[in-house]
Coordinates of C-alpha atoms in Angstrom, one line a residue:
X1 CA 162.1 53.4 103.9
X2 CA 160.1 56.3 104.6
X3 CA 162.2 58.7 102.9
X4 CA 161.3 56.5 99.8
X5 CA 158.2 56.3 100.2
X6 CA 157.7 60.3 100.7
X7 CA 160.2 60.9 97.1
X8 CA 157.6 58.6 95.5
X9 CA 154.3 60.2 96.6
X10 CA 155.3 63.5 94.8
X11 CA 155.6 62.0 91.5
X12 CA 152.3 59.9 91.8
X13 CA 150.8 63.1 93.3
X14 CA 151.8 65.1 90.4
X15 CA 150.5 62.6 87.9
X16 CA 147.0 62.2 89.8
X17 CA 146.4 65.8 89.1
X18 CA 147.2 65.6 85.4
X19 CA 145.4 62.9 85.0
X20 CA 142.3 64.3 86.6
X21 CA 142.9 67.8 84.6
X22 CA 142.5 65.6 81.3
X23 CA 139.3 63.5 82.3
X24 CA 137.4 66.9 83.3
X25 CA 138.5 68.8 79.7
X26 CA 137.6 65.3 78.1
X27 CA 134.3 65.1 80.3
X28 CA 133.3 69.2 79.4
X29 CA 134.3 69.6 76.0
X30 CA 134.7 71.8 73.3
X31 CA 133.4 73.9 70.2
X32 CA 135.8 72.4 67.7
X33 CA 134.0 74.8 65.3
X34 CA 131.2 77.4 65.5
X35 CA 129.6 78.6 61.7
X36 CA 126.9 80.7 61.9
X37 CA 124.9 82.2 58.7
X38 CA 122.6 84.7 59.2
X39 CA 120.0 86.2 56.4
X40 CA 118.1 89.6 57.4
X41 CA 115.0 89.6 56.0
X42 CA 113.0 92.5 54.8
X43 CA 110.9 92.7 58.2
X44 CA 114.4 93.2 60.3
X45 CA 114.3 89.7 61.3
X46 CA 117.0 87.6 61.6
X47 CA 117.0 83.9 60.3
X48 CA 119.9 82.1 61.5
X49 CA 121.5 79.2 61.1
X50 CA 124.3 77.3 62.8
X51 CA 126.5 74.5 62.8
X52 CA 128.7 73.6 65.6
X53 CA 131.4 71.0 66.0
X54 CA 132.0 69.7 68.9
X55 CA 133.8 67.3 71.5
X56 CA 132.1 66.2 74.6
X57 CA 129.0 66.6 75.9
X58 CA 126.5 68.7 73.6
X59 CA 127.2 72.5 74.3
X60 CA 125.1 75.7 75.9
X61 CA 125.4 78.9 74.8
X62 CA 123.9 82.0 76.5
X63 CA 122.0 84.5 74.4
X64 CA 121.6 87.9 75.7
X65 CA 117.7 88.9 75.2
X66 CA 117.7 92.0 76.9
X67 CA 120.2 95.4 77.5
X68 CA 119.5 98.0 79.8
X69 CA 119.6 101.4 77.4
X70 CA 119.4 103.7 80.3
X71 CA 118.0 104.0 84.2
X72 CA 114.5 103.7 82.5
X73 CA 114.5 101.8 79.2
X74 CA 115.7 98.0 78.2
X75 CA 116.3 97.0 74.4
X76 CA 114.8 93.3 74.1
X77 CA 115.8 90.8 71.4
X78 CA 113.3 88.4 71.1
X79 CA 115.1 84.7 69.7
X80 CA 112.5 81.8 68.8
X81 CA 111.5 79.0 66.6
X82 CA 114.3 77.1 67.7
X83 CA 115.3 74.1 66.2
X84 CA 118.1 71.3 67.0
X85 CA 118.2 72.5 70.7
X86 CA 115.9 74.1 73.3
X87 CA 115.6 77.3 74.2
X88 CA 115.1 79.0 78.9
X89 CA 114.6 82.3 79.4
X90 CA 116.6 83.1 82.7
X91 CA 116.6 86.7 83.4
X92 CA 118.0 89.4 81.2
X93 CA 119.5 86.3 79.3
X94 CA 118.6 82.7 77.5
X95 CA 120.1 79.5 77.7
X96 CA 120.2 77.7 74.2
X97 CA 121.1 74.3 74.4
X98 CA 122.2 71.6 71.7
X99 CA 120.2 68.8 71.3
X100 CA 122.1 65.4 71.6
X101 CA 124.3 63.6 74.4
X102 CA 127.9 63.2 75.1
X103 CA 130.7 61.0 73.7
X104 CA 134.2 60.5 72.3
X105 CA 134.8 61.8 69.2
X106 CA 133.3 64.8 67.1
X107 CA 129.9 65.1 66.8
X108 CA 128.1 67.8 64.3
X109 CA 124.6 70.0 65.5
X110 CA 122.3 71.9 63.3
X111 CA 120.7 74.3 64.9
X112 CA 118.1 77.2 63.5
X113 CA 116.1 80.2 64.8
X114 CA 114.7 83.6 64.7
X115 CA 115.7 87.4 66.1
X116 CA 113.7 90.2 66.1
X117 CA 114.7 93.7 67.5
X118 CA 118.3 93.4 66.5
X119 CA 117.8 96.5 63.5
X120 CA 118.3 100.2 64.8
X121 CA 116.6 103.0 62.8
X122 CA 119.6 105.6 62.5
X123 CA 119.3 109.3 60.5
X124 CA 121.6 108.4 58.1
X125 CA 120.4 104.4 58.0
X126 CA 119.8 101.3 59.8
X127 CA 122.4 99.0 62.0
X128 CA 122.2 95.7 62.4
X129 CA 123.9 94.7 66.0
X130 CA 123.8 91.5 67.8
X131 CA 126.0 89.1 69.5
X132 CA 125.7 87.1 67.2
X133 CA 128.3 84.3 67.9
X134 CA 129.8 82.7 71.6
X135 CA 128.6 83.0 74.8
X136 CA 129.4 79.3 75.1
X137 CA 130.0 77.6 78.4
X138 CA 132.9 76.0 77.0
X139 CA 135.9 77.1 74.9
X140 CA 135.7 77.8 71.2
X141 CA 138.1 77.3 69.1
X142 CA 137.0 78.3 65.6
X143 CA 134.1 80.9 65.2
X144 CA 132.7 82.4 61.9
X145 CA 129.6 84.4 61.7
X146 CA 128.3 85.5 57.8
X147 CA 125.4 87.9 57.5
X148 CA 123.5 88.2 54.2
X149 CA 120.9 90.9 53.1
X150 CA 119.6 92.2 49.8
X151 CA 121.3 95.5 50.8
X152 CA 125.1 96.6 50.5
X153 CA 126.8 96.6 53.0
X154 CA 128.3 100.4 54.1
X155 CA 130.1 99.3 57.2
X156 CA 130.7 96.8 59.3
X157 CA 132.6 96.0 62.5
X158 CA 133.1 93.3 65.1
X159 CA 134.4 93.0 68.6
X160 CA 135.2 89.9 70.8
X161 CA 135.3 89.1 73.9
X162 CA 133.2 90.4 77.2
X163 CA 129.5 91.7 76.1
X164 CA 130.3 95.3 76.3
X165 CA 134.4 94.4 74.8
X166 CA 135.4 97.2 72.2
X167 CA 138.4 94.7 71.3
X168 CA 138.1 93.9 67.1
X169 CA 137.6 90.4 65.6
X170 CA 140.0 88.4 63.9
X171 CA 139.3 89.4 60.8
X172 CA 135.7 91.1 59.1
X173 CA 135.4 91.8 55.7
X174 CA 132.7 91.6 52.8
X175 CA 132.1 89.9 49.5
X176 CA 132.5 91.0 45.7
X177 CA 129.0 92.5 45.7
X178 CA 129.5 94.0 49.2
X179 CA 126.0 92.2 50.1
X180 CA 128.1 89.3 52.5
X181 CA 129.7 90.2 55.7
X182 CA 132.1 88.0 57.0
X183 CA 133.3 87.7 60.6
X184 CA 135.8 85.3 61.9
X185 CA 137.5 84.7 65.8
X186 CA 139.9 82.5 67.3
X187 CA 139.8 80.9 70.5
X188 CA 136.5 82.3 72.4
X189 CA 137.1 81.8 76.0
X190 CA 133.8 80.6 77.7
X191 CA 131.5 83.5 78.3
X192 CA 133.2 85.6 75.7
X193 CA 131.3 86.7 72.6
X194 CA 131.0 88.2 69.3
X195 CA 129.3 91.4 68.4
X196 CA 129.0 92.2 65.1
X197 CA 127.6 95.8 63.7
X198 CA 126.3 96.4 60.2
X199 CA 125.3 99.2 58.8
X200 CA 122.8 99.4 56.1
X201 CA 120.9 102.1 53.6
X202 CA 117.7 103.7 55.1
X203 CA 114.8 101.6 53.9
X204 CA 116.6 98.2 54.2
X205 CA 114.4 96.5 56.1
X206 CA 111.3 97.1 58.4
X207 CA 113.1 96.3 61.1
X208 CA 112.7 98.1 64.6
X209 CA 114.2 98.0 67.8
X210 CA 112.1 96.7 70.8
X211 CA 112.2 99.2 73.6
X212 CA 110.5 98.4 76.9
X213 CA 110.3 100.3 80.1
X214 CA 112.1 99.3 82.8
X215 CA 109.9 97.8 86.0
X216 CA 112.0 99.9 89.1
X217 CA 110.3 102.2 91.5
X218 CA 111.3 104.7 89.6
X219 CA 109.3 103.6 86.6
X220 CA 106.3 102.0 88.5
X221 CA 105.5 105.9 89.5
X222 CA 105.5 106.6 85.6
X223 CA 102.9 109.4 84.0
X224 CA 101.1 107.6 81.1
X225 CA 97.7 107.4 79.4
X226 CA 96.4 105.4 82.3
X227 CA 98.0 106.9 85.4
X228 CA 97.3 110.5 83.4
X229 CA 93.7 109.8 83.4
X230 CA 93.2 108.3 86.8
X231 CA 94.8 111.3 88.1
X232 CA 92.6 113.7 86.0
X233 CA 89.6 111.7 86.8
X234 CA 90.4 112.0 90.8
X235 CA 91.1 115.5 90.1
X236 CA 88.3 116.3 88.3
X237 CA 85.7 113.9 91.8
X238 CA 88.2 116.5 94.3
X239 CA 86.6 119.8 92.4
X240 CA 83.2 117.9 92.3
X241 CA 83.4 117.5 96.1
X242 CA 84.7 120.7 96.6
X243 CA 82.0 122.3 94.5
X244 CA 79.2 120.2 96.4
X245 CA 80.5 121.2 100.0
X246 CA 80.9 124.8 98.6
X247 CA 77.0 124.9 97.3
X248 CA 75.8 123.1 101.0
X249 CA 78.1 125.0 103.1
X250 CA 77.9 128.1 101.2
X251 CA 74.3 127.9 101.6
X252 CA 74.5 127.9 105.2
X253 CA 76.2 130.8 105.3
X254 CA 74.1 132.6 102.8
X255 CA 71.0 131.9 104.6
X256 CA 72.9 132.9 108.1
X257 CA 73.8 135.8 106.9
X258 CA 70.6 137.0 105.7
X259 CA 68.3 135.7 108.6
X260 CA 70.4 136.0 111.7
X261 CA 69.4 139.6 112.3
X262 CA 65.8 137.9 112.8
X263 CA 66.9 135.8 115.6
X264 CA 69.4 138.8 117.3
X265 CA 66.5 140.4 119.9
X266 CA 65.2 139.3 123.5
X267 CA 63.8 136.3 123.4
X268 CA 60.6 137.6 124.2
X269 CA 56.3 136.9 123.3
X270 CA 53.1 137.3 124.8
X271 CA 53.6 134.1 126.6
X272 CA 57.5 135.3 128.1
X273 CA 60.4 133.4 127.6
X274 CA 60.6 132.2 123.5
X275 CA 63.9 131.3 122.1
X276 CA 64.4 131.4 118.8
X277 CA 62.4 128.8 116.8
X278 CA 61.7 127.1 120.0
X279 CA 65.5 125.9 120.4
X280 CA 66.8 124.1 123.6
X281 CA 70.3 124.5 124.6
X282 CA 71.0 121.1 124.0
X283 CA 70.3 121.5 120.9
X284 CA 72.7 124.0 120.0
X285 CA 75.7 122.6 119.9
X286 CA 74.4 119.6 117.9
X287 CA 73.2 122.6 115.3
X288 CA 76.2 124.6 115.2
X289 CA 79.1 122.3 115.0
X290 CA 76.9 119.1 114.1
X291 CA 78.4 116.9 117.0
X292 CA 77.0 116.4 121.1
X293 CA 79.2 118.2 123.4
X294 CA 79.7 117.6 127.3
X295 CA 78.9 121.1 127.3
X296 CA 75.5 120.9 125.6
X297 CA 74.7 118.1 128.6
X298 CA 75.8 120.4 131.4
X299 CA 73.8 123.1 129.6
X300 CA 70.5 120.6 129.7
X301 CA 71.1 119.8 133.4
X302 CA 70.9 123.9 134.2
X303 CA 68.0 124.6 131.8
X304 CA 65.9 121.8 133.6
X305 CA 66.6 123.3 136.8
X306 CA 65.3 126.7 135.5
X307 CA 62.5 125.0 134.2
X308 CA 61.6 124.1 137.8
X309 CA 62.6 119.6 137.0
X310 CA 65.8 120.2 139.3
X311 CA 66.7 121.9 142.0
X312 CA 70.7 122.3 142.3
X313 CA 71.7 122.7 145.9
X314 CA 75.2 123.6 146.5
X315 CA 76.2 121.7 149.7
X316 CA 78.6 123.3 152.2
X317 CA 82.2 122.7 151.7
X318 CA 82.5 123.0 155.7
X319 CA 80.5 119.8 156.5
X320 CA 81.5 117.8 153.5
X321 CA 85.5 118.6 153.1
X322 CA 84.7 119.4 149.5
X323 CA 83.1 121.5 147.1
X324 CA 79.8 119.3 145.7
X325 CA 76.6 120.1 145.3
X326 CA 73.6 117.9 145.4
X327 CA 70.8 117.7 142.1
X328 CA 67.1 116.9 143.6
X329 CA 64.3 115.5 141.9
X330 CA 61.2 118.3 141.6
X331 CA 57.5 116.9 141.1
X332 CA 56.7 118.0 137.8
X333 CA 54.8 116.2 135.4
X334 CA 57.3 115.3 132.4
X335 CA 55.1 115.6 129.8
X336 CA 57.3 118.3 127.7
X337 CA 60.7 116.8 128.4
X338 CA 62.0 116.1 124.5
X339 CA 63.4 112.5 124.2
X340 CA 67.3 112.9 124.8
X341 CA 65.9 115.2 127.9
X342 CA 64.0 112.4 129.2
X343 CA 66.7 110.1 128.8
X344 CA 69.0 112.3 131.0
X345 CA 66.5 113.3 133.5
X346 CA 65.5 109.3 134.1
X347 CA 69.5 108.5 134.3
X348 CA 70.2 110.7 136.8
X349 CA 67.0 110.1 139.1
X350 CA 67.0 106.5 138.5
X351 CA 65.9 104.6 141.8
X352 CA 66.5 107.8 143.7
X353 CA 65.6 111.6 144.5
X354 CA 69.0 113.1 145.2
X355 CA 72.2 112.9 143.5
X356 CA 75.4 114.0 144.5
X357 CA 77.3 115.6 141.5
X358 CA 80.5 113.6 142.8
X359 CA 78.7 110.3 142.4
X360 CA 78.1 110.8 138.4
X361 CA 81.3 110.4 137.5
X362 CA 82.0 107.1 136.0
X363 CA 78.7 105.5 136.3
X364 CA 77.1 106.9 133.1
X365 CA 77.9 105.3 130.0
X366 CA 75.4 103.5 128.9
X367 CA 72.7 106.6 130.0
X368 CA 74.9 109.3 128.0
X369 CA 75.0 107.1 125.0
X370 CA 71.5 107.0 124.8
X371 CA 71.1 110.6 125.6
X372 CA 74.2 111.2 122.4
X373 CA 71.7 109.4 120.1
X374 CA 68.6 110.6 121.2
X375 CA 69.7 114.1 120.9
X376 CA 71.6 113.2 116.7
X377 CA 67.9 111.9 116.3
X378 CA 66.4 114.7 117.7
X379 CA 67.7 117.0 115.6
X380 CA 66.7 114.9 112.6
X381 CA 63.3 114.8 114.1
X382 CA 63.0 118.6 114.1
X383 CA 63.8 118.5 110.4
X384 CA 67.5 120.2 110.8
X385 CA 68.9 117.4 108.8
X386 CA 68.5 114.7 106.6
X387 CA 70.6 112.4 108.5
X388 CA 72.1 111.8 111.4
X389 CA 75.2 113.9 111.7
X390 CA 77.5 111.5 113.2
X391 CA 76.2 108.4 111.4
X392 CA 77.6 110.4 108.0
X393 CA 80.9 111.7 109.2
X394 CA 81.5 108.3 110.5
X395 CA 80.4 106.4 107.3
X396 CA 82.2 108.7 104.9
X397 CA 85.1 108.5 106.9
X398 CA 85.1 104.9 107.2
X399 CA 85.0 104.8 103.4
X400 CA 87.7 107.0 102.7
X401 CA 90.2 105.0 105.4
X402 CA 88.9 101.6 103.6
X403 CA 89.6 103.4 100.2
X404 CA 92.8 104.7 101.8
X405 CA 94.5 101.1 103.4
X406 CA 93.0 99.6 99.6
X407 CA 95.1 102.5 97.8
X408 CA 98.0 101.7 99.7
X409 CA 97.9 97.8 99.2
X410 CA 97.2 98.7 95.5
X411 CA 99.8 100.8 95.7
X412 CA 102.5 98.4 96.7
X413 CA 101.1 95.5 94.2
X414 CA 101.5 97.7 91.4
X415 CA 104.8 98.8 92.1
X416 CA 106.3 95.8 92.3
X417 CA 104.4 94.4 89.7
X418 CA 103.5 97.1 87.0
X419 CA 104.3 100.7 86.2
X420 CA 100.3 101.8 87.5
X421 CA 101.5 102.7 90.8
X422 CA 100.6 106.1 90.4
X423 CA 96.6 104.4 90.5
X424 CA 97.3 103.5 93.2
X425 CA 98.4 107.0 95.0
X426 CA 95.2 108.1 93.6
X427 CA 92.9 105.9 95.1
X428 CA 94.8 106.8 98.5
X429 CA 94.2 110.7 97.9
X430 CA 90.7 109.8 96.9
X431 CA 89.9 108.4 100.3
X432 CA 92.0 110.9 102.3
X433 CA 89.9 113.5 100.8
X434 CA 87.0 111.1 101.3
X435 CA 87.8 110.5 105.3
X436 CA 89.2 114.2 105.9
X437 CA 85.8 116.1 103.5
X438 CA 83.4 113.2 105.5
X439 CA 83.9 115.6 108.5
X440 CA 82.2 118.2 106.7
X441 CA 79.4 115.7 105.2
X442 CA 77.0 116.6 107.4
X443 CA 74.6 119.6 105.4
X444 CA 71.7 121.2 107.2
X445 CA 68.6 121.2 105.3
X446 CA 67.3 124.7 104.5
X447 CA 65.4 124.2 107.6
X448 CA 68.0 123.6 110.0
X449 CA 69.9 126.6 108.4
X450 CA 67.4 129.0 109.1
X451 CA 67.1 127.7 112.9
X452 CA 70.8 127.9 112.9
X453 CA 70.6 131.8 111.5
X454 CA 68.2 133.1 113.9
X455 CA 70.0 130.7 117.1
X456 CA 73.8 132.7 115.8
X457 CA 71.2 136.0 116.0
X458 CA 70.4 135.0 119.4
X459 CA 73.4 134.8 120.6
X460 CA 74.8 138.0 119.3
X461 CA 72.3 139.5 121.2
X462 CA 73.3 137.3 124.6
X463 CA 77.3 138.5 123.8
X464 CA 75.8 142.0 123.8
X465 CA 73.6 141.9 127.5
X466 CA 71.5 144.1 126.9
X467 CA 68.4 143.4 129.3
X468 CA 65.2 143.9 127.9
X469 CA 62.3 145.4 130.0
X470 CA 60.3 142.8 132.0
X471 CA 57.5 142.9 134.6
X472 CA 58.6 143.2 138.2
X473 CA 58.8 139.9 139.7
X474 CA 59.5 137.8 136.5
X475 CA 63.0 139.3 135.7
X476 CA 64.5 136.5 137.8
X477 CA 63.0 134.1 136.1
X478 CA 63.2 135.1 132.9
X479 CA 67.1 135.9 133.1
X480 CA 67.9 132.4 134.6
X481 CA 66.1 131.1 131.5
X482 CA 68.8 132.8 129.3
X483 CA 71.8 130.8 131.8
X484 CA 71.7 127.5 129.9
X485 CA 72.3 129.0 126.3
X486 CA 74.7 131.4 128.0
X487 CA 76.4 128.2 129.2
X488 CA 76.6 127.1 125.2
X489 CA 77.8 130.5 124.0
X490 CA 80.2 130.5 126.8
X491 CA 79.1 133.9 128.5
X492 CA 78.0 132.0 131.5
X493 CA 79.8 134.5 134.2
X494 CA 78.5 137.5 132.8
X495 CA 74.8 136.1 133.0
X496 CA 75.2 134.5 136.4
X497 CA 75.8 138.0 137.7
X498 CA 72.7 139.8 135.6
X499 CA 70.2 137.1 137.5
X500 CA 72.7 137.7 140.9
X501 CA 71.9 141.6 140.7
X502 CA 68.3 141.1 139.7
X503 CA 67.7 138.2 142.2
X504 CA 69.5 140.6 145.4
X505 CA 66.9 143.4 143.8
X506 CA 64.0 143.9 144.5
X507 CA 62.4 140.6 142.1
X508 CA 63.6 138.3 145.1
X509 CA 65.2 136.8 148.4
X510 CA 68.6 138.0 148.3
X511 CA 69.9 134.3 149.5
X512 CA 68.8 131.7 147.1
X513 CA 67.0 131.1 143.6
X514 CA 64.1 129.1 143.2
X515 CA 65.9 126.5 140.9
X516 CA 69.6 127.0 142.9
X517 CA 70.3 127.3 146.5
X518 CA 73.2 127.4 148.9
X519 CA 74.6 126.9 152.1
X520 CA 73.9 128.5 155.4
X521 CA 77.1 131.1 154.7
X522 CA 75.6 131.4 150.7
X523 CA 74.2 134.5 149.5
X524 CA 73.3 135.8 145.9
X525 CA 76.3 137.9 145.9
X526 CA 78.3 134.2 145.4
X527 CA 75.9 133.1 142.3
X528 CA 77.8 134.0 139.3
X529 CA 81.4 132.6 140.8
X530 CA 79.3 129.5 141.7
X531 CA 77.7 128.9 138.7
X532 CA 81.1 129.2 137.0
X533 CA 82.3 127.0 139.3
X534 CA 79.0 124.6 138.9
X535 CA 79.3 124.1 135.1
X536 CA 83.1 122.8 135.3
X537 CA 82.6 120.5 137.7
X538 CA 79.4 119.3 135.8
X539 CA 81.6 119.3 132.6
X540 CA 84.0 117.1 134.5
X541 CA 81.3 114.4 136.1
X542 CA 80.4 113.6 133.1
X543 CA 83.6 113.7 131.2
X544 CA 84.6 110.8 134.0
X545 CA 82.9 108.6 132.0
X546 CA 85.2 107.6 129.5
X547 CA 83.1 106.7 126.7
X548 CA 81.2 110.2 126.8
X549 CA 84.5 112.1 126.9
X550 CA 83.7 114.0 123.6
X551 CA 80.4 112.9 122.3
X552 CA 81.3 113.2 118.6

């Protein structure tokens, strides 16, 4: 029994499979019969119409709309006013499908639309190529395609199968008058077409092929009128800028080098110690280089001591393990303190008379950034610029990183979504240049160049040291007035020892200063190494506080 019953299953098996094979051909269908007639008319377009035959459910044919002519460049045929079917655009292709249902039996569609872009200007004529026929999702049997035109015909050829297939036709030939072209296939498998190529006289039609670019990276970088101009445009604000910084900064320099001889002598009037244009050294730094320094701070603490507000007392390493030294409140009126002065002289004597240098670090921030914008508004106050340096660097540099991060969001948008990506890259150089050029944004008025001219003056005559003649018993002080912008101009060690030797003269004790003193063991002889020593450490009190680590 059960060797029966397995001989039997085979057969039955067998049959199932056949029988299924039939219902799904009955249940997809056929194109019994494809006819399409075609009539170019004198614009280049395309007016076709075609009948199709078929068995099973109503057909779909794929139309290609679009061939890539190179890495850059697609050729577009543009099919519409479709009638007896409708028409999806999917991709580089479009899905035309009949109108109607399914059923037994044969059923006849009509269908009719238009193509433009199918005629090719050539030197010698025009050619007419399309696929003009197949593309079905089902098999074809029969397939004829007939192109008319009021033009004869001076070749012709056909090829079917695969899009790009160089395999011929069936059969293509014309009519009597040469004016009919006649192309005819057998059995198109689904997916296969037929290509037919016409050429024409010159003058025939109108007709031109429509060539767009590409949208790849490649292309989205593209030079054209738009991207051309931006890029002139930009070019043309980055020689603007240039020119402006050049006519600002190149005054600066103009006027420095024609007025710094007027500042290069001893500081020097009837009423002693005058520094150039009445310049503090705090001041300094903010005028040469435009930003607050830690070093114009240290350079503030020294000149207040020579001024007789401090007294800096250099404590003995022996008793306190450590080199400090210790700053002490003076009674002096501080009526002539400048604002960002005040500011530091109340922040360090706050609730107390002595400070430890040891015990500044850290505990300063909010102090020093008052002192950072008092001293920016200072030197607006005096007239040595317009603004406030570091309000401009920072606001033109926060433009050109917005611009910038804009740019580069532009960027991306229009590269995946047009071939203006090159605006895009402009607007990013524009606000590099912006946020790079907004360091530089900062222009002295004439004013503040001049100061700045006669302060450079000044200190060519500091890097020089010569000593100018001074009464007996003032040299002392009048050399330790030069310490604080020696500190700026970084010639501190050589000026240290001029008020060392002058102070061990005969102007003074040979153990202390009256605005610095030292230990027991301390004698002048130790001055200039000390004060050395005395403007790093000071440097690196205050740099301990971390938001006043570069003042800029």
């Amino acid at each position: 029994m059960r060797v029966r019953t397995r001989l039997l299953t085979a057969p039955l098996a067998a049959a199932g499979l056949l029988i299924g094979a039939a219902s799904a051909s009955a249940a997809s269908g056929q194109v019994v019969k494809d006819t399409v007639a075609i009539t170019v008319t004198p614009d280049g377009t395309l007016q076709v119409k075609e009948t199709v035959v078929y068995e099973g459910s109503a057909p779909a044919r794929t139309l290609i709309r679009r061939k890539h002519l190179d890495e850059r460049q697609d050729r577009r045929f543009d099919v519409g006013g479709v009638q007896g079917g409708t028409l999806k655009n999917q991709g580089d292709n479009a899905v035309l499908q009949v109108a109607g249902g399914g059923g037994t039996g044969r059923r006849t569609a009509q269908l009719s639309y238009t193509v433009k872009g199918a005629i090719t200007t050539l030197r010698n004529g025009e050619q007419l190529t399309w696929t003009a026929a197949g593309g079905w999702h089902v098999p074809a049997a029969q397939t004829r395609v007939t192109v008319e035109s009021s033009a004869v015909v001076q070749n012709l050829n056909c090829f079917a199968g695969e899009p790009e297939s160089t395999v011929g036709c069936t059969q293509f030939f014309t009519n009597h008058t040469h004016t009919l072209a006649d192309f005819r296939q057998e059995d198109l498998q689904p997916g296969d077409y037929m290509t037919v190529m016409i050429g024409y006289p010159p003058g025939t039609t109108k007709g031109r092929p429509i060539v767009e670019q590409r949208h790849t990276v490649a292309t989205a970088f593209t030079v054209n009128g738009v991207t051309g101009g931006t890029l002139l445009g930009l070019l043309g604000l980055l020689l603007s800028g240039v020119a402006l910084l050049y006519v600002t900064r190149g005054r600066d320099a103009r006027i420095v080098n024609k007025k710094a001889a007027e500042g290069d002598h001893a500081p020097l009037d009837s009423t002693g110690f005058a520094p150039p244009d009445g310049v503090r050294p705090g001041q300094i730094g903010t005028l040469i280089d435009e930003q607050a320094d830690v070093v114009d701070v240290t350079a503030t603490i020294i000149d207040l001591a020579v001024r007789g507000y401090i007294l800096i007392e250099e404590l003995s390493r022996e008793t306190y393990g450590r080199l400090d030294w210790q700053l002490r409140r003076m009674e002096r009126p501080a009526g002539d303190l400048l604002p960002y002065e005040r500011i530091l002289y109340d922040a360090l004597f706050t609730g107390r008379d002595v400070v430890q240098l040891s015990e500044l670090g850290g505990t300063f921030a909010d102090q020093l950034a008052a002192v950072r914008k008092a001293l920016y508004e200072d030197v607006v106050r005096q007239g040595w610029f317009a603004r406030r340096p570091d309000s401009e660097r920072t606001r033109w540099t926060t433009i050109g990183m917005v611009l910038a991060g804009l740019g580069v969001v532009g960027t991306i948008l229009l590269a995946v979504y047009t071939n203006l990506a090159l605006v895009g890259l402009a607007v990013i150089i524009a606000g590099a240049a912006l946020a790079v050029g907004g360091q530089y944004m900062p222009a002295k008025t004439s004013r503040g160049a001049t100061v700045l001219a006669h302060t450079l003056g000044f200190r060519a005559h500091l890097f020089r040291g010569e000593l100018p003649d001074a009464p007996a018993g003032h040299r002392v002080a009048l050399f330790s007035h030069y310490l604080p912008y020696a500190v700026v101009f970084d010639v501190v060690q050589r000026w240290a020892q001029t008020v060392a030797d002058v102070g061990a003269g005969n102007d003074g004790p040979s153990d202390n200063l009256y605005w610095y003193e030292g230990p027991a063991e301390w004698d002048l002889s130790n001055f200039a190494e000390s004060m050395r020593t005395f403007t790093l450490a000071t440097s690196g009190a205050i740099s301990a506080s971390r938001q006043f680590r570069s003042l800029s």
